[in-house]
Every structure is written in C-alpha cells, then in structure tokens.
mmCIF file of C-alpha atoms and ligand atoms in Angstrom:
data_model
loop_
_atom_site.group_PDB
_atom_site.id
_atom_site.type_symbol
_atom_site.label_atom_id
_atom_site.label_comp_id
_atom_site.label_asym_id
_atom_site.label_seq_id
_atom_site.Cartn_x
_atom_site.Cartn_y
_atom_site.Cartn_z
ATOM 1 C CA MET A 1119 -30.321 -4.331 -45.890
ATOM 2 C CA GLY A 1120 -29.802 -5.344 -42.245
ATOM 3 C CA CYS A 1121 -32.170 -4.286 -39.515
ATOM 4 C CA LYS A 1122 -30.954 -1.074 -37.928
ATOM 5 C CA PHE A 1123 -32.721 -1.674 -34.620
ATOM 6 C CA LYS A 1124 -30.771 -3.618 -32.026
ATOM 7 C CA LYS A 1125 -32.639 -5.652 -29.438
ATOM 8 C CA MET A 1126 -33.252 -3.749 -26.214
ATOM 9 C CA LYS A 1127 -31.240 -5.208 -23.308
ATOM 10 C CA LYS A 1128 -33.198 -5.767 -20.115
ATOM 11 C CA ILE A 1129 -31.998 -5.521 -16.516
ATOM 12 C CA VAL A 1130 -33.782 -6.613 -13.353
ATOM 13 C CA LEU A 1131 -32.382 -5.253 -10.083
ATOM 14 C CA PHE A 1132 -32.733 -6.739 -6.587
ATOM 15 C CA ALA A 1133 -32.213 -4.614 -3.468
ATOM 16 C CA SER A 1134 -32.975 -4.883 0.253
ATOM 17 C CA GLY A 1135 -32.223 -1.455 1.683
ATOM 18 C CA SER A 1136 -31.469 2.115 0.780
ATOM 19 C CA GLY A 1137 -31.029 1.485 -2.922
ATOM 20 C CA SER A 1138 -28.416 4.146 -3.689
ATOM 21 C CA ASN A 1139 -26.740 1.725 -6.113
ATOM 22 C CA VAL A 1140 -30.096 1.088 -7.781
ATOM 23 C CA GLU A 1141 -30.563 4.843 -8.222
ATOM 24 C CA ASN A 1142 -27.046 5.207 -9.606
ATOM 25 C CA ILE A 1143 -27.568 2.408 -12.132
ATOM 26 C CA VAL A 1144 -30.990 3.732 -13.177
ATOM 27 C CA ASN A 1145 -29.489 7.204 -13.752
ATOM 28 C CA PHE A 1146 -26.502 5.770 -15.641
ATOM 29 C CA PHE A 1147 -28.775 3.997 -18.144
ATOM 30 C CA ALA A 1148 -31.433 6.730 -18.304
ATOM 31 C CA GLU A 1149 -29.940 8.280 -21.433
ATOM 32 C CA LYS A 1150 -29.024 4.978 -23.092
ATOM 33 C CA ASP A 1151 -31.785 3.800 -25.402
ATOM 34 C CA GLU A 1152 -30.466 0.278 -25.768
ATOM 35 C CA VAL A 1153 -30.820 -0.675 -22.080
ATOM 36 C CA GLU A 1154 -34.012 -0.809 -20.041
ATOM 37 C CA ILE A 1155 -34.472 -1.282 -16.287
ATOM 38 C CA SER A 1156 -37.439 -3.653 -16.492
ATOM 39 C CA LEU A 1157 -38.098 -4.092 -12.795
ATOM 40 C CA VAL A 1158 -36.712 -3.598 -9.297
ATOM 41 C CA LEU A 1159 -37.524 -6.308 -6.767
ATOM 42 C CA THR A 1160 -37.163 -6.000 -3.008
ATOM 43 C CA ASN A 1161 -37.709 -8.428 -0.162
ATOM 44 C CA ASN A 1162 -38.111 -5.568 2.315
ATOM 45 C CA PRO A 1163 -41.432 -3.680 2.411
ATOM 46 C CA LYS A 1164 -39.741 -0.914 4.453
ATOM 47 C CA ALA A 1165 -36.753 -0.458 2.137
ATOM 48 C CA TYR A 1166 -36.033 3.103 1.027
ATOM 49 C CA VAL A 1167 -35.380 1.729 -2.463
ATOM 50 C CA ILE A 1168 -39.183 1.658 -2.904
ATOM 51 C CA GLU A 1169 -39.395 5.443 -2.470
ATOM 52 C CA ARG A 1170 -36.361 5.983 -4.724
ATOM 53 C CA CYS A 1171 -38.026 3.935 -7.470
ATOM 54 C CA ARG A 1172 -41.234 5.918 -7.111
ATOM 55 C CA GLN A 1173 -39.274 9.136 -7.616
ATOM 56 C CA LEU A 1174 -37.318 7.660 -10.521
ATOM 57 C CA GLY A 1175 -40.426 6.297 -12.221
ATOM 58 C CA VAL A 1176 -39.171 2.706 -12.110
ATOM 59 C CA VAL A 1177 -41.460 -0.200 -11.250
ATOM 60 C CA CYS A 1178 -40.585 -1.716 -7.864
ATOM 61 C CA GLN A 1179 -42.264 -4.776 -6.381
ATOM 62 C CA VAL A 1180 -42.019 -6.374 -2.958
ATOM 63 C CA PHE A 1181 -41.867 -10.155 -2.645
ATOM 64 C CA GLY A 1182 -41.783 -12.509 0.330
ATOM 65 C CA ARG A 1183 -39.706 -15.540 1.238
ATOM 66 C CA LYS A 1184 -42.497 -17.844 0.050
ATOM 67 C CA GLU A 1185 -42.656 -16.391 -3.475
ATOM 68 C CA PHE A 1186 -38.851 -16.524 -3.644
ATOM 69 C CA ARG A 1187 -38.243 -20.009 -2.211
ATOM 70 C CA GLU A 1188 -41.473 -22.013 -2.360
ATOM 71 C CA THR A 1189 -44.080 -21.071 -4.932
ATOM 72 C CA GLY A 1190 -41.625 -20.222 -7.706
ATOM 73 C CA SER A 1191 -43.532 -17.057 -8.572
ATOM 74 C CA VAL A 1192 -40.422 -14.831 -8.546
ATOM 75 C CA LEU A 1193 -38.713 -17.271 -10.916
ATOM 76 C CA GLU A 1194 -41.792 -17.290 -13.147
ATOM 77 C CA GLN A 1195 -41.889 -13.514 -13.245
ATOM 78 C CA LEU A 1196 -38.194 -13.384 -14.144
ATOM 79 C CA GLN A 1197 -38.678 -15.944 -16.896
ATOM 80 C CA GLY A 1198 -41.535 -13.838 -18.252
ATOM 81 C CA ILE A 1199 -39.272 -10.784 -18.439
ATOM 82 C CA ALA A 1200 -36.251 -12.784 -19.696
ATOM 83 C CA PRO A 1201 -33.676 -10.227 -18.509
ATOM 84 C CA ASP A 1202 -30.231 -10.136 -20.084
ATOM 85 C CA LEU A 1203 -28.786 -9.457 -16.643
ATOM 86 C CA ILE A 1204 -30.030 -9.727 -13.049
ATOM 87 C CA VAL A 1205 -28.155 -7.360 -10.762
ATOM 88 C CA LEU A 1206 -28.068 -7.738 -6.980
ATOM 89 C CA ALA A 1207 -27.439 -4.219 -5.670
ATOM 90 C CA GLY A 1208 -27.432 -4.455 -1.896
ATOM 91 C CA PHE A 1209 -29.616 -7.584 -1.805
ATOM 92 C CA LEU A 1210 -29.278 -9.663 1.346
ATOM 93 C CA TRP A 1211 -31.033 -12.977 0.710
ATOM 94 C CA LEU A 1212 -29.375 -16.031 -0.756
ATOM 95 C CA VAL A 1213 -30.651 -16.636 -4.303
ATOM 96 C CA PRO A 1214 -32.418 -20.029 -4.586
ATOM 97 C CA ARG A 1215 -30.755 -22.706 -6.707
ATOM 98 C CA GLU A 1216 -33.617 -22.783 -9.275
ATOM 99 C CA ILE A 1217 -33.124 -19.094 -10.058
ATOM 100 C CA VAL A 1218 -29.326 -19.442 -10.278
ATOM 101 C CA LYS A 1219 -29.780 -22.403 -12.649
ATOM 102 C CA ALA A 1220 -32.320 -20.590 -14.808
ATOM 103 C CA PHE A 1221 -29.921 -17.670 -15.435
ATOM 104 C CA PRO A 1222 -26.413 -19.120 -15.751
ATOM 105 C CA ARG A 1223 -23.780 -16.361 -15.536
ATOM 106 C CA ARG A 1224 -26.504 -13.795 -15.874
ATOM 107 C CA ILE A 1225 -26.788 -12.875 -12.183
ATOM 108 C CA ILE A 1226 -24.168 -10.608 -10.609
ATOM 109 C CA ASN A 1227 -23.675 -9.217 -7.121
ATOM 110 C CA ILE A 1228 -21.700 -6.395 -5.569
ATOM 111 C CA HIS A 1229 -20.000 -6.996 -2.246
ATOM 112 C CA PRO A 1230 -18.443 -4.155 -0.215
ATOM 113 C CA ALA A 1231 -15.134 -5.916 0.552
ATOM 114 C CA LEU A 1232 -12.316 -7.759 -1.150
ATOM 115 C CA LEU A 1233 -13.720 -11.292 -1.267
ATOM 116 C CA PRO A 1234 -12.967 -13.915 -0.054
ATOM 117 C CA LYS A 1235 -12.298 -11.636 2.911
ATOM 118 C CA TYR A 1236 -15.346 -10.409 4.851
ATOM 119 C CA GLY A 1237 -17.895 -12.444 2.894
ATOM 120 C CA GLY A 1238 -20.636 -14.904 3.802
ATOM 121 C CA LYS A 1239 -23.944 -14.806 5.649
ATOM 122 C CA GLY A 1240 -24.353 -11.786 7.937
ATOM 123 C CA MET A 1241 -21.522 -9.911 6.234
ATOM 124 C CA TYR A 1242 -23.266 -6.940 4.697
ATOM 125 C CA GLY A 1243 -23.189 -3.179 4.853
ATOM 126 C CA LEU A 1244 -21.754 -1.661 8.022
ATOM 127 C CA HIS A 1245 -20.995 -5.087 9.551
ATOM 128 C CA VAL A 1246 -18.372 -5.530 6.829
ATOM 129 C CA HIS A 1247 -16.841 -2.082 7.329
ATOM 130 C CA GLN A 1248 -16.786 -2.431 11.129
ATOM 131 C CA ALA A 1249 -14.913 -5.742 10.801
ATOM 132 C CA VAL A 1250 -12.433 -4.100 8.415
ATOM 133 C CA VAL A 1251 -11.821 -1.282 10.924
ATOM 134 C CA ASP A 1252 -11.630 -3.680 13.906
ATOM 135 C CA ASN A 1253 -8.994 -5.753 12.106
ATOM 136 C CA GLN A 1254 -6.956 -2.614 11.333
ATOM 137 C CA GLU A 1255 -6.912 -3.335 7.623
ATOM 138 C CA THR A 1256 -4.997 -0.743 5.607
ATOM 139 C CA GLU A 1257 -6.925 -1.523 2.442
ATOM 140 C CA THR A 1258 -10.422 -2.642 1.496
ATOM 141 C CA GLY A 1259 -12.505 -2.462 -1.664
ATOM 142 C CA ILE A 1260 -15.372 -3.857 -3.690
ATOM 143 C CA THR A 1261 -15.958 -7.155 -5.447
ATOM 144 C CA ILE A 1262 -18.341 -7.579 -8.357
ATOM 145 C CA HIS A 1263 -18.924 -11.269 -9.018
ATOM 146 C CA TYR A 1264 -21.204 -13.835 -10.623
ATOM 147 C CA VAL A 1265 -23.762 -15.349 -8.283
ATOM 148 C CA ASP A 1266 -23.809 -19.043 -7.514
ATOM 149 C CA GLU A 1267 -25.704 -21.029 -4.873
ATOM 150 C CA ASN A 1268 -23.497 -19.864 -1.995
ATOM 151 C CA TYR A 1269 -23.077 -16.451 -0.421
ATOM 152 C CA ASP A 1270 -20.300 -14.388 -2.036
ATOM 153 C CA GLU A 1271 -18.527 -17.252 -3.815
ATOM 154 C CA GLY A 1272 -19.066 -16.948 -7.575
ATOM 155 C CA ASP A 1273 -16.323 -16.015 -10.047
ATOM 156 C CA VAL A 1274 -14.947 -12.521 -9.612
ATOM 157 C CA ILE A 1275 -15.542 -10.025 -12.431
ATOM 158 C CA LEU A 1276 -13.863 -6.961 -10.889
ATOM 159 C CA GLN A 1277 -12.157 -5.933 -7.664
ATOM 160 C CA THR A 1278 -10.958 -2.424 -6.913
ATOM 161 C CA THR A 1279 -9.428 -1.123 -3.722
ATOM 162 C CA CYS A 1280 -9.289 1.944 -1.492
ATOM 163 C CA LYS A 1281 -7.123 2.843 1.486
ATOM 164 C CA VAL A 1282 -8.313 2.581 5.069
ATOM 165 C CA GLU A 1283 -6.692 5.240 7.274
ATOM 166 C CA PRO A 1284 -6.053 4.483 10.977
ATOM 167 C CA GLU A 1285 -8.580 7.161 11.991
ATOM 168 C CA ASP A 1286 -11.346 5.932 9.647
ATOM 169 C CA SER A 1287 -14.633 4.852 11.250
ATOM 170 C CA ALA A 1288 -16.893 2.215 9.701
ATOM 171 C CA ASP A 1289 -18.998 5.086 8.299
ATOM 172 C CA ASP A 1290 -15.920 6.627 6.669
ATOM 173 C CA VAL A 1291 -15.115 3.289 5.048
ATOM 174 C CA ALA A 1292 -18.732 2.960 3.905
ATOM 175 C CA ARG A 1293 -18.497 6.344 2.148
ATOM 176 C CA LYS A 1294 -15.298 5.338 0.329
ATOM 177 C CA ILE A 1295 -16.817 2.016 -0.682
ATOM 178 C CA HIS A 1296 -19.985 3.647 -1.990
ATOM 179 C CA GLN A 1297 -17.882 5.978 -4.144
ATOM 180 C CA LEU A 1298 -16.089 2.968 -5.652
ATOM 181 C CA GLU A 1299 -19.428 1.242 -6.224
ATOM 182 C CA TYR A 1300 -20.979 4.260 -7.937
ATOM 183 C CA GLU A 1301 -17.977 4.606 -10.224
ATOM 184 C CA HIS A 1302 -17.555 0.971 -11.265
ATOM 185 C CA PHE A 1303 -20.813 -0.946 -10.904
ATOM 186 C CA PRO A 1304 -22.798 0.614 -13.790
ATOM 187 C CA LYS A 1305 -19.804 0.300 -16.125
ATOM 188 C CA VAL A 1306 -19.410 -3.398 -15.306
ATOM 189 C CA VAL A 1307 -23.142 -3.933 -15.872
ATOM 190 C CA GLU A 1308 -22.863 -2.177 -19.231
ATOM 191 C CA SER A 1309 -19.784 -4.173 -20.259
ATOM 192 C CA LEU A 1310 -21.628 -7.434 -19.599
ATOM 193 C CA LEU A 1311 -24.635 -6.346 -21.678
ATOM 194 C CA LEU A 1312 -23.019 -5.002 -24.811
HETATM 195 C C1 GAR B 113 -23.641 -1.710 -0.826
HETATM 196 O O1 GAR B 113 -22.488 -1.196 -0.231
HETATM 197 C C2 GAR B 113 -23.417 -3.133 -1.264
HETATM 198 O O2 GAR B 113 -22.110 -3.411 -1.652
HETATM 199 C C3 GAR B 113 -23.766 -3.898 -0.008
HETATM 200 O O3 GAR B 113 -24.876 -3.222 0.516
HETATM 201 C C4 GAR B 113 -24.764 -1.832 0.211
HETATM 202 C C5 GAR B 113 -26.103 -1.379 -0.320
HETATM 203 O O4 GAR B 113 -26.132 0.027 -0.399
HETATM 204 N N1 GAR B 113 -24.045 -5.261 -0.292
HETATM 205 C C6 GAR B 113 -23.805 -6.232 0.583
HETATM 206 O O5 GAR B 113 -23.343 -6.036 1.698
HETATM 207 C C7 GAR B 113 -24.129 -7.641 0.094
HETATM 208 N N2 GAR B 113 -23.592 -8.624 0.970
HETATM 209 P P1 GAR B 113 -27.300 0.747 -1.202
HETATM 210 O O6 GAR B 113 -28.622 0.109 -0.745
HETATM 211 O O7 GAR B 113 -27.223 2.173 -0.829
HETATM 212 O O8 GAR B 113 -27.074 0.509 -2.665
#
C-alpha cells in the first residue's frame, strides 16, 4: 500500500509594502491542506504587510540589507525552511546572486506591467502606472516571471493585459492591475507547486 499522505508544499513570501497580494495568496491557500505559507519576509519595518500578517496569523519577519547581502542569514533561514517556492509579492530589493543560485527556478516575481516594458530599478508600483499613463498606452498588464540576478528579466511564466482608457489616472490603472494580480497570481503559484 502506498502512503496516502502527500508532502506538504511550502511557500515563503517576500513583500516591501502594503501586502495586499500576500493577503490574497494567504487566503487562497487557507483552505488547501497541501500548501503552507511558512513565512513572510519584509525589508521594510514600516510595511503594512506586517499588520496584515498579524491579523492573518502568519509569521512575518523583518530583515535588513546586511542579513540579505552580507551575513547570509536570510539565505540560511531559507535553506532551513527549504521552500518549494519563494514568491516576491511587491518586493522591491534585488535578490542577491547566492539566493538566486540556491533556488534555481524556484523564485518568482510579479511585475505590474508588460515586461520588458516599464521594468528595471525604480519601476515599481505607482511609478509604473504613471509612466504608462504619461506614454498614453492603450493597454498594460501584469507579468509573472522567474527571478534571476537582474531586475525584471527572468523567463516569463504568464502575462495578461487590461485596457487603459484615455481618462484613466495612475490610480485607476493601479486598481485594474491589482484585480488582475488577485485573479492570476495565486493560481500561477498553485500551478507551479502541484
Ligand atoms: C503590486 O502591484 C506588484 O505588482 C508591484 O507592487 C505592488 C504591490 O502591491 N510590484 C512591483 O512593482 C515590483 N517591481 P501589494 O503590496 O498591495 O501587494
């Protein structure tokens, strides 16, 4: 007789700000026994994601640049957890090479534009949507991609689009993008785990 228990899949999330995608992913997997959110990590001690995690009952830890880039303690902690997937959900720092190398094709990011457009350092959140509006784009969207050593350059897993109307402000675009993210991001995470 085979073992009827499948191994629990583990996710670690990184976030730098509000954390609405973190909350959405936590809620998506809340009823699914085979997936566990092991940890949420943030580089920003003022990030609202910390409060969201407290309310959700998920462990959230703050780390600094030194632990991320110099002492290797974030890498060590990740290796201790051995997550099946590391998910960057609104995380703004470049991931150090050692961490990328330790988790080949097991780190993914969501970017709020259709890469390679509007990517790279400094292109995050409302900056992206303002640039889209300023350039009078008629379409934008989201990109979910593997993470490599450069900002926003790894292989694309999924892109989906939405329309930008002439009267849309950057905030309007942000709302449309968040809706796309909430709909697609958890499903992509799930598809990569199962
Ligand atoms: C999301 O729109 C995400 O795509 C973007 O930050 C937002 C975080 O929102 N990520 C980037 O811009 C990465 N370059 P949230 O904190 O509410 O999930």
